[in-house]
Short mmCIF file of C-alpha atoms and ligand atoms in Angstrom, two decimals:
data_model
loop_
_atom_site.label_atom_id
_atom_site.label_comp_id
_atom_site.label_asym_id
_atom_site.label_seq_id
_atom_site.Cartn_x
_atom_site.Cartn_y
_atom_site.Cartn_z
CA UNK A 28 5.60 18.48 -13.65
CA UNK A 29 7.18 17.66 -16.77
CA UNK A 30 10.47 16.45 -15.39
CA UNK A 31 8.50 14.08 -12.67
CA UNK A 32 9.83 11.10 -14.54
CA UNK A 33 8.43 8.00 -16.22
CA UNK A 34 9.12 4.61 -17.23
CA UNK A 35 11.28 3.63 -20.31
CA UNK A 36 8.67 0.90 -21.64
CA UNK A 37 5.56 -0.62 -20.48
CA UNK A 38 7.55 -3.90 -19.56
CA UNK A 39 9.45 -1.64 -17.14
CA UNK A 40 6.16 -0.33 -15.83
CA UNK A 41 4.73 -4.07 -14.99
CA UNK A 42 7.78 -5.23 -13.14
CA UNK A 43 7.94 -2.11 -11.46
CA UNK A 44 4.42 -2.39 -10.28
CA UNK A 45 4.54 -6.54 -10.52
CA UNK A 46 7.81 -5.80 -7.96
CA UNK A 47 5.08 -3.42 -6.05
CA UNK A 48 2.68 -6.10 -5.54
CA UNK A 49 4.68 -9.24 -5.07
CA UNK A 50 6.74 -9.13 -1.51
CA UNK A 51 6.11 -10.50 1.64
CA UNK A 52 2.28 -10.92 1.22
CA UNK A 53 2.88 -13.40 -1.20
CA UNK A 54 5.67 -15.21 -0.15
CA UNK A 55 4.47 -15.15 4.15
CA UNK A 56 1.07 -13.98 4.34
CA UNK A 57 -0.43 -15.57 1.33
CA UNK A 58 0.67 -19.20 2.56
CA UNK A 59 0.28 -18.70 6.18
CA UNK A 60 -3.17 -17.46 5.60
CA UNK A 61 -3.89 -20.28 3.16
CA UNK A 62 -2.90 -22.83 5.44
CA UNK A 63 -4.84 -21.45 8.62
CA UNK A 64 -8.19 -21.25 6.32
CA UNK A 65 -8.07 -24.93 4.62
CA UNK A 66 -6.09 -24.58 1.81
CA UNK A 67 -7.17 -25.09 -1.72
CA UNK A 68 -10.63 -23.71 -0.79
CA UNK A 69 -9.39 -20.58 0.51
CA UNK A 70 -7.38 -20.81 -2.92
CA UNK A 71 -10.21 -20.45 -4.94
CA UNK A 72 -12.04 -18.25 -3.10
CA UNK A 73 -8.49 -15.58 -3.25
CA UNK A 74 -8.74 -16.30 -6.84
CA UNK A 75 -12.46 -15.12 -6.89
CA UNK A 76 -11.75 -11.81 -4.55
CA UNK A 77 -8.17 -10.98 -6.91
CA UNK A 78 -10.40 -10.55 -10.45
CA UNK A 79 -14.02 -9.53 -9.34
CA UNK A 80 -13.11 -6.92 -6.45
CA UNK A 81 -9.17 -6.29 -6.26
CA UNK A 82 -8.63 -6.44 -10.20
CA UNK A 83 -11.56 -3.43 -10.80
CA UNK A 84 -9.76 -1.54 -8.06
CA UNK A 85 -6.37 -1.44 -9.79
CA UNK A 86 -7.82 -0.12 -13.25
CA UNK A 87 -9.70 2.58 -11.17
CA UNK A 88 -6.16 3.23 -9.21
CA UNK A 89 -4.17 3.39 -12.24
CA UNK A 90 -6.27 5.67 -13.84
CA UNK A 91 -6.51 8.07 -11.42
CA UNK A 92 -3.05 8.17 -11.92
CA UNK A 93 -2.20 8.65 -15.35
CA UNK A 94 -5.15 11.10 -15.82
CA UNK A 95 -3.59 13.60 -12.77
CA UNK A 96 0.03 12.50 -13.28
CA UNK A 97 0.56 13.34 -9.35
CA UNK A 98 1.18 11.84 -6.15
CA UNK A 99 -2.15 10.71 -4.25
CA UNK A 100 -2.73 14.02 -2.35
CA UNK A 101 -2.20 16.26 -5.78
CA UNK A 102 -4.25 13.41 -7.85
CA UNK A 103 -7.56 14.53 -6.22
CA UNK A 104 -6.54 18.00 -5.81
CA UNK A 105 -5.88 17.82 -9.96
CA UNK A 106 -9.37 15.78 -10.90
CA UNK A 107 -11.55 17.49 -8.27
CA UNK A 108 -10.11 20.47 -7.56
CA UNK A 109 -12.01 22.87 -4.75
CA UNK A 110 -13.05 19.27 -2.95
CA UNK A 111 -12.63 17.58 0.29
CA UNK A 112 -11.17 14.51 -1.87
CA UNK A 113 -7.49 14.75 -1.34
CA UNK A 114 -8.01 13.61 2.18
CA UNK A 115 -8.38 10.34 0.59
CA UNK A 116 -4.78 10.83 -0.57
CA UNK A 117 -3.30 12.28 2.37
CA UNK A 118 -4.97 8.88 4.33
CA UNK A 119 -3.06 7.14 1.57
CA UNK A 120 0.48 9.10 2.49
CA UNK A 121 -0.17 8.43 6.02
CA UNK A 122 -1.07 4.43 5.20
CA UNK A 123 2.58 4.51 3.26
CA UNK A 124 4.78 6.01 6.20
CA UNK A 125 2.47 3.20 8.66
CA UNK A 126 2.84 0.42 6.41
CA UNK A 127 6.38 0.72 5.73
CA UNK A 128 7.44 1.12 9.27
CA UNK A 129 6.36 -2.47 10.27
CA UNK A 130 7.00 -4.17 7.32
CA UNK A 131 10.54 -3.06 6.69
CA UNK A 132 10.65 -4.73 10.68
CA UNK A 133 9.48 -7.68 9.10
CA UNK A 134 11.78 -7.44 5.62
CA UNK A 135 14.65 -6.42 7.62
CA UNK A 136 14.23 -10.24 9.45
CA UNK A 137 14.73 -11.77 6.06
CA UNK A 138 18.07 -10.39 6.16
CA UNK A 139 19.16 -11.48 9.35
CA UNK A 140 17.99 -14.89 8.27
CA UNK A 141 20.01 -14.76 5.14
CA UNK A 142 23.06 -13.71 7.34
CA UNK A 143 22.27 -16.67 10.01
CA UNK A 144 22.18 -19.13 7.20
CA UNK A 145 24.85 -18.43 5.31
CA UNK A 146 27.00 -18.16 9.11
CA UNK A 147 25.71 -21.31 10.19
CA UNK A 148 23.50 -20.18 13.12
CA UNK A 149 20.50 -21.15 11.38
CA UNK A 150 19.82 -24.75 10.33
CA UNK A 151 22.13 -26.99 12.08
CA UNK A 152 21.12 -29.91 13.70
CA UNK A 153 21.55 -29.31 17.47
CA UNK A 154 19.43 -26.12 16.78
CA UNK A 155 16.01 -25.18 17.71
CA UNK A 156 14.31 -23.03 15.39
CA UNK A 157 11.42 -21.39 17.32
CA UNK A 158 14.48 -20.52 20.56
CA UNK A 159 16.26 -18.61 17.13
CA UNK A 160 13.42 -16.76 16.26
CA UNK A 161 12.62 -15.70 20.28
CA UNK A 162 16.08 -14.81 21.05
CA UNK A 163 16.44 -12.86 17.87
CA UNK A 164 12.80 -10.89 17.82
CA UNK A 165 13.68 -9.84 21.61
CA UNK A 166 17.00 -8.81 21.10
CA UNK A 167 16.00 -5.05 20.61
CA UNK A 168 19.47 -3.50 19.39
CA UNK A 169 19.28 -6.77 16.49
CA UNK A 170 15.92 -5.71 15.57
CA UNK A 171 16.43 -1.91 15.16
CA UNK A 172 19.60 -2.86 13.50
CA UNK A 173 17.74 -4.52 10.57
CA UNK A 174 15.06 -2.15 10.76
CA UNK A 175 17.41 0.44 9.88
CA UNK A 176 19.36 -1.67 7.16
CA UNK A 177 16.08 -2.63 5.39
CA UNK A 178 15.10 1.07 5.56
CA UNK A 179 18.56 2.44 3.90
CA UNK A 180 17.78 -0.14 1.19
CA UNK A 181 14.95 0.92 0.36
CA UNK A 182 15.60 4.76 0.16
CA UNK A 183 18.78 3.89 -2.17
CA UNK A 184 16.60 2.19 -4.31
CA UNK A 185 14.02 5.10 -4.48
CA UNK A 186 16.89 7.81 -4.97
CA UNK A 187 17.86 6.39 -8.32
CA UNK A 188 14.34 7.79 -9.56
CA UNK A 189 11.84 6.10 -11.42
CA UNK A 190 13.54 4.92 -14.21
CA UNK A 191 17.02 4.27 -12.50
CA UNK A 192 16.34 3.48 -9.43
CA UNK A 193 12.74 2.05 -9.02
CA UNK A 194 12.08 0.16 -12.66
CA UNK A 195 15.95 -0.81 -12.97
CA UNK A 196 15.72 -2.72 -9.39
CA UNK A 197 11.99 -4.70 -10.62
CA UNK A 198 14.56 -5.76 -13.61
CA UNK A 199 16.98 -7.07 -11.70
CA UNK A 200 15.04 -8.27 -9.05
CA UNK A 201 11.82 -9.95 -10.38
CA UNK A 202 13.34 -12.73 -12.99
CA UNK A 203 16.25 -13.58 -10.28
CA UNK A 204 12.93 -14.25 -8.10
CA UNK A 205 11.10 -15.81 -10.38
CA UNK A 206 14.02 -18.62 -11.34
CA UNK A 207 15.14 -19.07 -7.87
CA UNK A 208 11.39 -19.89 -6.90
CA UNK A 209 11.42 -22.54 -9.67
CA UNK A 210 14.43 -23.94 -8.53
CA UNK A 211 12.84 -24.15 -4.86
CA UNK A 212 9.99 -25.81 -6.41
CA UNK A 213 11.75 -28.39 -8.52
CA UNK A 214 14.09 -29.06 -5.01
CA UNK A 215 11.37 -29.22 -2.72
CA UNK A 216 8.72 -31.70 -5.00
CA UNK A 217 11.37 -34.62 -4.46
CA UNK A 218 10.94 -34.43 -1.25
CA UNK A 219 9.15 -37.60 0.66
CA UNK A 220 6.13 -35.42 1.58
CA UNK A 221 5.62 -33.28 -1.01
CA UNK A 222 2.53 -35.11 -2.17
CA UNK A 223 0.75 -34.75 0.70
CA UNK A 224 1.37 -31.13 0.85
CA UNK A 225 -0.05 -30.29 -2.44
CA UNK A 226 -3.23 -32.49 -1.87
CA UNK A 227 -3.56 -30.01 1.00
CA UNK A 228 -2.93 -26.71 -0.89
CA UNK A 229 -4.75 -28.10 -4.24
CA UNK A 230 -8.03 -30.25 -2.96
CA UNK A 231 -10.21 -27.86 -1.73
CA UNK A 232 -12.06 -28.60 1.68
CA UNK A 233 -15.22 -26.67 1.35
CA UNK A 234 -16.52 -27.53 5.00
CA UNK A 235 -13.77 -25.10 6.44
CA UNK A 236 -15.31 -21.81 4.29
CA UNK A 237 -17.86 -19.44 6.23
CA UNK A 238 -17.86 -15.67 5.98
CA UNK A 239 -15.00 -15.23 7.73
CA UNK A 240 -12.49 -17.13 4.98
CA UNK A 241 -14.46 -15.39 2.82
CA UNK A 242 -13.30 -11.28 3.68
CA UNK A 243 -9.89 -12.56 4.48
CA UNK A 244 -9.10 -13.69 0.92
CA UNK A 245 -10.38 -10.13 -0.29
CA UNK A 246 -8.41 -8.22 2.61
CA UNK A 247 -5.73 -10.35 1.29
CA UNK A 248 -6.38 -10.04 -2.57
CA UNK A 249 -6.03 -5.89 -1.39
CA UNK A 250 -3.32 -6.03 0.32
CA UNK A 251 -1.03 -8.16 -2.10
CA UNK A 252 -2.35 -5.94 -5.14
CA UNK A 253 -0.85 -3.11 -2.97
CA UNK A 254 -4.20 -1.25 -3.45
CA UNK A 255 -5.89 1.18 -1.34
CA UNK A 256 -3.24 3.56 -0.41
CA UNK A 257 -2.65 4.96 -3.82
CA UNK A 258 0.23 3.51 -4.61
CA UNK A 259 -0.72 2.28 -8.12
CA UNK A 260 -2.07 6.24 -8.48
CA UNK A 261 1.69 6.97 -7.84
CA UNK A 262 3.33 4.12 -10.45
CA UNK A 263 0.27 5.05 -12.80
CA UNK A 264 1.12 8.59 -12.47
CA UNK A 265 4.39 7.58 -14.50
CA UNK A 266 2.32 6.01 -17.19
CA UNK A 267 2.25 7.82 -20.73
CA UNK A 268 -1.13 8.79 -22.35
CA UNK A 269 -1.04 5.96 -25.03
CA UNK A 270 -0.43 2.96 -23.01
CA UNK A 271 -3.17 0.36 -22.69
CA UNK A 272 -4.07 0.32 -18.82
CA UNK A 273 -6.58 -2.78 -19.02
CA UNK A 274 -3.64 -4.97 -19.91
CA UNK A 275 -0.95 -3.60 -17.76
CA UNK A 276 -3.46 -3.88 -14.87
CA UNK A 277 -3.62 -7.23 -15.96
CA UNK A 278 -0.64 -8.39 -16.10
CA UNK A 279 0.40 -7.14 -12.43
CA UNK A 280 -2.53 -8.94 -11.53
CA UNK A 281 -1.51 -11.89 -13.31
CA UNK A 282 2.20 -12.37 -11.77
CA UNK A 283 1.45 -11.18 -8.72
CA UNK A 284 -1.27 -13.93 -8.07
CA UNK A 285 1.01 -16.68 -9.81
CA UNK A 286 3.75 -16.15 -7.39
CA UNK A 287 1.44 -16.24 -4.75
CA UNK A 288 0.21 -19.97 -6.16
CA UNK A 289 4.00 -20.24 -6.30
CA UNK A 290 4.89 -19.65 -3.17
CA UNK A 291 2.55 -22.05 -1.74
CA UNK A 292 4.28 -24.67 -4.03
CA UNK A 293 7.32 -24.08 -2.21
CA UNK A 294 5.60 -24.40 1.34
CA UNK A 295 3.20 -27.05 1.42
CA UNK A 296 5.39 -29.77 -0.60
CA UNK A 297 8.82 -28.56 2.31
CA UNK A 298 5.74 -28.95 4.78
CA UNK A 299 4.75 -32.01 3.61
CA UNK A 300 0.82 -31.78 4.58
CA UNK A 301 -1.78 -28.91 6.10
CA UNK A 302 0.61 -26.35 8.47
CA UNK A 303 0.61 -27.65 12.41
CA UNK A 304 1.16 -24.09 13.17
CA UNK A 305 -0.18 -21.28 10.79
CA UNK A 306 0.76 -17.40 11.46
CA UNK A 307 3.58 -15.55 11.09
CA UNK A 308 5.93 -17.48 12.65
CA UNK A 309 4.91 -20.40 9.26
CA UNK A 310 8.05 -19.22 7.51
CA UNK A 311 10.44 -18.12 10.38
CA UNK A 312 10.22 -21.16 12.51
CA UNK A 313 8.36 -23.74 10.63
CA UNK A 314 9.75 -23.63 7.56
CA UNK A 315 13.58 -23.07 9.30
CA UNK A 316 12.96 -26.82 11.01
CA UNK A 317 11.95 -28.44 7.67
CA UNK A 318 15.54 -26.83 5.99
CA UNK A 319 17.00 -28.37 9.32
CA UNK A 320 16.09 -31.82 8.40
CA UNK A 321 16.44 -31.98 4.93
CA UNK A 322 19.47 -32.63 2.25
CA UNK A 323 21.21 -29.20 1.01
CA UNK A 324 18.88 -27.47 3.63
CA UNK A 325 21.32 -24.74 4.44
CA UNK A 326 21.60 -23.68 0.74
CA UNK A 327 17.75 -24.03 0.76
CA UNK A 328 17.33 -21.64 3.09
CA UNK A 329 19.65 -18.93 2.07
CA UNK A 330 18.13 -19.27 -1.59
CA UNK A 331 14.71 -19.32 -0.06
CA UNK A 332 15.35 -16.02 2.53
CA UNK A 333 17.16 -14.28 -0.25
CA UNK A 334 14.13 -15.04 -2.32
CA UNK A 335 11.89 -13.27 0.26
CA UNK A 336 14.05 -9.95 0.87
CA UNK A 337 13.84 -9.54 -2.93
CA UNK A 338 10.15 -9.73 -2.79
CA UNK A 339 10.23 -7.73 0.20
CA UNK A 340 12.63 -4.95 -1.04
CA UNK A 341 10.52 -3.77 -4.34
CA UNK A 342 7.67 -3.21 -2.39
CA UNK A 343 8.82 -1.09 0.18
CA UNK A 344 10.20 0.76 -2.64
CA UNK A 345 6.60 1.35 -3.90
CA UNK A 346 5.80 2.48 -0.13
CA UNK A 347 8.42 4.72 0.00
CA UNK A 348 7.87 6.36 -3.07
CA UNK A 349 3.95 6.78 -2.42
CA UNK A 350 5.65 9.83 0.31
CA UNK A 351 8.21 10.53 -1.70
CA UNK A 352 6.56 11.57 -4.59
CA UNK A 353 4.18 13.54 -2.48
CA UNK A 354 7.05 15.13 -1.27
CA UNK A 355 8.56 16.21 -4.44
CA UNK A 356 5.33 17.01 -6.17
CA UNK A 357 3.55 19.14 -3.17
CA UNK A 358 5.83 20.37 -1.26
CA UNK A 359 8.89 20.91 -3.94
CA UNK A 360 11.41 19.01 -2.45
CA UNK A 361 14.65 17.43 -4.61
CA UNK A 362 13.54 13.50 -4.14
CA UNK A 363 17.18 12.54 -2.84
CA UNK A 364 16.04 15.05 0.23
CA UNK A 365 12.56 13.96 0.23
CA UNK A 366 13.60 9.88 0.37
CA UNK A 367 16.33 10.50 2.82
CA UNK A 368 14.22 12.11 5.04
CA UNK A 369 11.17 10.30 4.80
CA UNK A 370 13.22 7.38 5.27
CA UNK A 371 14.42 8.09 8.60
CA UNK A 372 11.00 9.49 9.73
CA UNK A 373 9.77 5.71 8.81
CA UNK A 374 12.58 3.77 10.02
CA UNK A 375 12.04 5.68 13.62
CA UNK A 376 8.29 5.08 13.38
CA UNK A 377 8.71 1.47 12.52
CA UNK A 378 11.37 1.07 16.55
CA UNK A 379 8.42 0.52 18.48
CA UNK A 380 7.12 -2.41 15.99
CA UNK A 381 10.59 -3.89 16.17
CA UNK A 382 10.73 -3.91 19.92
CA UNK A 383 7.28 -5.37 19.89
CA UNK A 384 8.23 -8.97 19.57
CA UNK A 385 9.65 -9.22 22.98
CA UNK A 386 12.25 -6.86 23.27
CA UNK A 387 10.46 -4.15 25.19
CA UNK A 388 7.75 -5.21 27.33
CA UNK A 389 5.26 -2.16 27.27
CA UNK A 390 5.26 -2.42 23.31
CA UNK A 391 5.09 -6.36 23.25
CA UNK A 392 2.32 -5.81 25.29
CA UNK A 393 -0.30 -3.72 23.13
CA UNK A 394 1.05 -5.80 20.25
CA UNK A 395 2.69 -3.00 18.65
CA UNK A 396 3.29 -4.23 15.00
CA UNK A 397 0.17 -5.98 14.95
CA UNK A 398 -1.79 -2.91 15.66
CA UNK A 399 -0.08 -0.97 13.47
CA UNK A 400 -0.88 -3.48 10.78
CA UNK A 401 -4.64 -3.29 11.71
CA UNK A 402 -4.87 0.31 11.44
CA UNK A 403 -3.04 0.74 8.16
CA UNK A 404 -2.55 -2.21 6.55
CA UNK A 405 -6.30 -3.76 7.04
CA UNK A 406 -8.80 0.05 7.94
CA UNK A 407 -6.72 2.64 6.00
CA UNK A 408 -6.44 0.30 3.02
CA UNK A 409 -9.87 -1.08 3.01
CA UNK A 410 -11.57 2.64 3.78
CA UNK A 411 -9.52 3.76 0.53
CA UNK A 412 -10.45 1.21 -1.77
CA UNK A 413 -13.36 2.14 -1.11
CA UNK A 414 -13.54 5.46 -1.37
CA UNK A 415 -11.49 5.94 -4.96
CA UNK A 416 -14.45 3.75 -6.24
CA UNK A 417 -16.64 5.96 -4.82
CA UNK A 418 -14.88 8.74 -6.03
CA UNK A 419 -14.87 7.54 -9.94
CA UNK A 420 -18.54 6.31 -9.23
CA UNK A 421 -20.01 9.42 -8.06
CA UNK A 422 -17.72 12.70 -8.62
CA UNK A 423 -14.94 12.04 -11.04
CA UNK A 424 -17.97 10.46 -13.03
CA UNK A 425 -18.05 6.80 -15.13
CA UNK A 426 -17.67 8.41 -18.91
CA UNK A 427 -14.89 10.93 -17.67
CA UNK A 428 -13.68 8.05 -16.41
CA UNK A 429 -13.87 5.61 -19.31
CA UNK A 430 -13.19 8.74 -21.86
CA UNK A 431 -9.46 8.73 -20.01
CA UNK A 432 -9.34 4.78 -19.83
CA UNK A 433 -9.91 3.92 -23.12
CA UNK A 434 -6.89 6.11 -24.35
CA UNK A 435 -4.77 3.71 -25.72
CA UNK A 436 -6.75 0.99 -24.28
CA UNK A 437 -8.45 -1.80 -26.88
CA UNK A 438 -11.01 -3.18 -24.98
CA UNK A 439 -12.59 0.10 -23.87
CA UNK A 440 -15.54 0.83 -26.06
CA UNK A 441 -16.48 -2.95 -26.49
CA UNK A 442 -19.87 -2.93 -24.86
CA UNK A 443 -19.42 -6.05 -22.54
CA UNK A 444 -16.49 -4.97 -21.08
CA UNK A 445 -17.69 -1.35 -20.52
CA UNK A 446 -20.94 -2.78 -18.31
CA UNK A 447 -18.74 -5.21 -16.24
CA UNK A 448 -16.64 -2.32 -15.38
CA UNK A 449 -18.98 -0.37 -14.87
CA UNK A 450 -21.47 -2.82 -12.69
CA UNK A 451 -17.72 -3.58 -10.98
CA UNK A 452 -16.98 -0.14 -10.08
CA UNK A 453 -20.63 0.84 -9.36
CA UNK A 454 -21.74 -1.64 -6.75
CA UNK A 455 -19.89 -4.98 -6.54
CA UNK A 456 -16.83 -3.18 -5.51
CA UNK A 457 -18.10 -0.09 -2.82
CA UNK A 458 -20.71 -2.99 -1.78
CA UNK A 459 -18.06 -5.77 -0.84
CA UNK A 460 -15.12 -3.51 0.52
CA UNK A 461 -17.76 -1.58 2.82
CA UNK A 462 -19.22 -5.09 4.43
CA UNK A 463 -15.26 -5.79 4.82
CA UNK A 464 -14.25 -2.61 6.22
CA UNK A 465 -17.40 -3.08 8.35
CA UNK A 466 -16.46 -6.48 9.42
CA UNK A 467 -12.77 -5.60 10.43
CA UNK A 468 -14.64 -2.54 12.13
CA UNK A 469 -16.88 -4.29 14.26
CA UNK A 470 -14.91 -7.33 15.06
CA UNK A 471 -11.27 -5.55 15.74
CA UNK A 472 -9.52 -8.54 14.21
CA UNK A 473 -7.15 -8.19 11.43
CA UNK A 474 -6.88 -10.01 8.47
CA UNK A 475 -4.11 -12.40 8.45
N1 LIG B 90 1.75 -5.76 -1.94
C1 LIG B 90 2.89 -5.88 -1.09
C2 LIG B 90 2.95 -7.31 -0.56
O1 LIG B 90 2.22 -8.14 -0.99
C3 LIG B 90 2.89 -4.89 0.02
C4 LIG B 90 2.68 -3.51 -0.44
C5 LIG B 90 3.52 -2.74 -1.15
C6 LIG B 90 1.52 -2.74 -0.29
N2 LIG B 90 2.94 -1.54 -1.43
C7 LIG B 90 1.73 -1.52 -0.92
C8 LIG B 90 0.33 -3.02 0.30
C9 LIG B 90 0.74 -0.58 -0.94
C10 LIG B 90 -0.65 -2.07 0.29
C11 LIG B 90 -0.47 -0.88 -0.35
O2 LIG B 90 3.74 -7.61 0.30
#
């Protein structure tokens, strides 16, 4: 257990995490979502779900964690041992093999975007952007291709280990985002319509907010925060003893929400008002036509897809090594075997999601990806949100709880922030994740 591995410094831990939680939720769903639910309102709202509900969530994930030092499945085996409670973390391994097989479909596009733009095939005049996007989602041996690309990615990254692999990538990786999303910024606010795009992303339209806008910003909040499947248990589990977990829950929490804000300040300004179309097709097709009419728009867009398989690539890292650590941890398997092979188990799991997007007909049919996405990516990650609060609520017990937190952590042990933890943990959390998990339940619709 000792040799398990763990990060050099707590910077390396935020990126590593920061990289976790910042990828294509931020840079596609966040925006797309935003712009289908009236903009700065739904804002606010996000900003409301991310630090009263998602926020509490990550301190209880983290410290799970660092108490068991394990993988998900041993983590409940370790702090309630001769319990039904590592189901929880086996849901959570399952949720990481499901999640990762449709979104490395989806990160695997951002490649094949970067290679159309920088060939030309993507943003020239006489094109049309939403006959690029069909041809290319139906052309199955395309969409496999990338699928399979994305996937090798990934697994090189999560061979290197935690220190070499996983944390060295987040420092590579983050601050090359983070500059090349403020030199989209500065590029796209000189645009003509830039003004009218941030009145729509920054005035907030209450009339469009009902219940509805309401769950999605916390099914959002979740999903960005990569919480729910224990994936934070796994990056906490490489946390030493001493280090203050309020703060580097915090700061995760803090850059993954400002690239969020960020990425909306590249969309809406390139948009230049509210979205006429908002899904997922936002950033493949609507976004493509804007680079199409604009000065230096080919550059743009390579910069801009590059941008998004960055943010794409540290988080299926965290994915991957939610079943990779379970691997090596329970079942005693070197991690170069255990990432290989979980790798191709995924990237064969996530064909029929690739061929859902009109390449095969039975699969584009049931919706393939989308369903996926709905079963692990809005129920599996909702049901275990809620049920690690539950868990540190009612059997791992508040003071064992706070007795392990407040190692190395400052704030612990001053009364105010003990009750609003507590309170958090208690009932504003279980109470707001069941009605969502009971809304996505009863109403079959996923969130985003
Ligand atoms: N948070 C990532 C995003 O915003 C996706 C992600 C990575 C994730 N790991 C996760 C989501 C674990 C849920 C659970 O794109």
């Amino acid at each position: 257990m000792n040799n398990r591995g763990e990060w050099s410094s707590k910077l390396g831990f935020i990126l590593a995490a920061s990289g976790s939680a910042i990828g294509l939720g931020n840079i596609w769903r966040f925006p797309y979502i935003t712009g289908s639910n009236g903009g700065g309102a739904f804002v606010l709202i996000y900003l409301l779900c991310v630090f009263i509900v998602a926020f509490p969530v990550m301190i209880v994930e983290l410290t799970i964690g660092r108490k068991a030092k394990r993988n998900p499945v041993g983590a409940f085996k370790a702090i309630a041992p001769n319990s039904k409670w590592w189901i929880i973390g086996a849901m959570g391994v399952m949720a990481g093999f499901g999640i990762l097989s449709y979104y490395s479909v989806v990160a695997g596009w951002t490649i094949a975007y970067i290679v159309k733009g920088v060939t030309g095939g993507l943003t020239a005049s006489h094109l049309d952007p939403a006959a690029i996007f069909n041809s290319f989602a139906s052309n199955g041996f395309l969409q496999i291709f990338y699928l399979f690309l994305f996937s090798a990615l990934t697994v090189f990254v999560v061979i290197g280990g935690v220190k070499n692999g996983i944390e060295k990538a987040a420092k590579i990786l983050l601050p090359l985002l983070f500059v090349l999303m403020l030199l989209l910024i500065g590029y796209v606010l000189t645009l003509p319509g830039a003004m009218d795009g941030l009145k729509f992303y920054l005035v907030p339209d209450f009339s469009k907010v009902n219940s509805h806008t309401i769950l999605m910003a916390m099914g959002q909040a979740f999903f960005s925060l990569s919480l729910g499947m224990g994936a934070m248990i796994t990056y906490g589990s490489y946390l030493p003893d001493d280090d203050d977990l309020f703060s580097s829950a915090l700061y995760v929490t803090f850059f993954d929400t400002l690239i969020a804000i960020l990425a909306g300040f590249i969309i809406f300004p390139a948009l230049g008002g509210a979205p006429t179309k908002a899904g997922p097709s936002l950033v493949f097709v609507v976004l493509v036509d804007v680079f199409r009419k604009i000065p230096f728009g080919g550059v743009i867009a390579v910069v801009f897809f590059v941008l998004m398989a960055i943010a794409a690539l540290t988080s299926t890292v965290s994915l991957l090594e939610v079943v990779t650590s379970y691997l090596i941890d329970e079942k005693g398997i070197s991690r170069k075997k255990a990432a290989i092979g979980a790798g191709i188990v995924i990237a064969l799991l996530g064909i029929p999601s690739a061929l859902s997007l009109g390449a095969n007909k039975f699969f584009t049919k049931i919706g393939f990806l989308d369903k996926m996405d709905f079963v692990f990516g809005n129920i599996f990650l909702t049901f275990g949100g809620l049920m690690m609060c539950l868990f540190v609520a009612y059997k791992w017990g508040l003071e064992c709880f706070f007795e392990h937190l407040s190692e190395g952590c400052d704030h612990v042990g001053k009364p105010h922030f003990n009750r609003w933890l507590q309170i958090a943990i208690y009932f504003i959390c279980p109470l707001a994740i069941a009605i969502l998990l009971l809304y996505i339940l009863l109403t079959g619709e996923t969130l985003g």
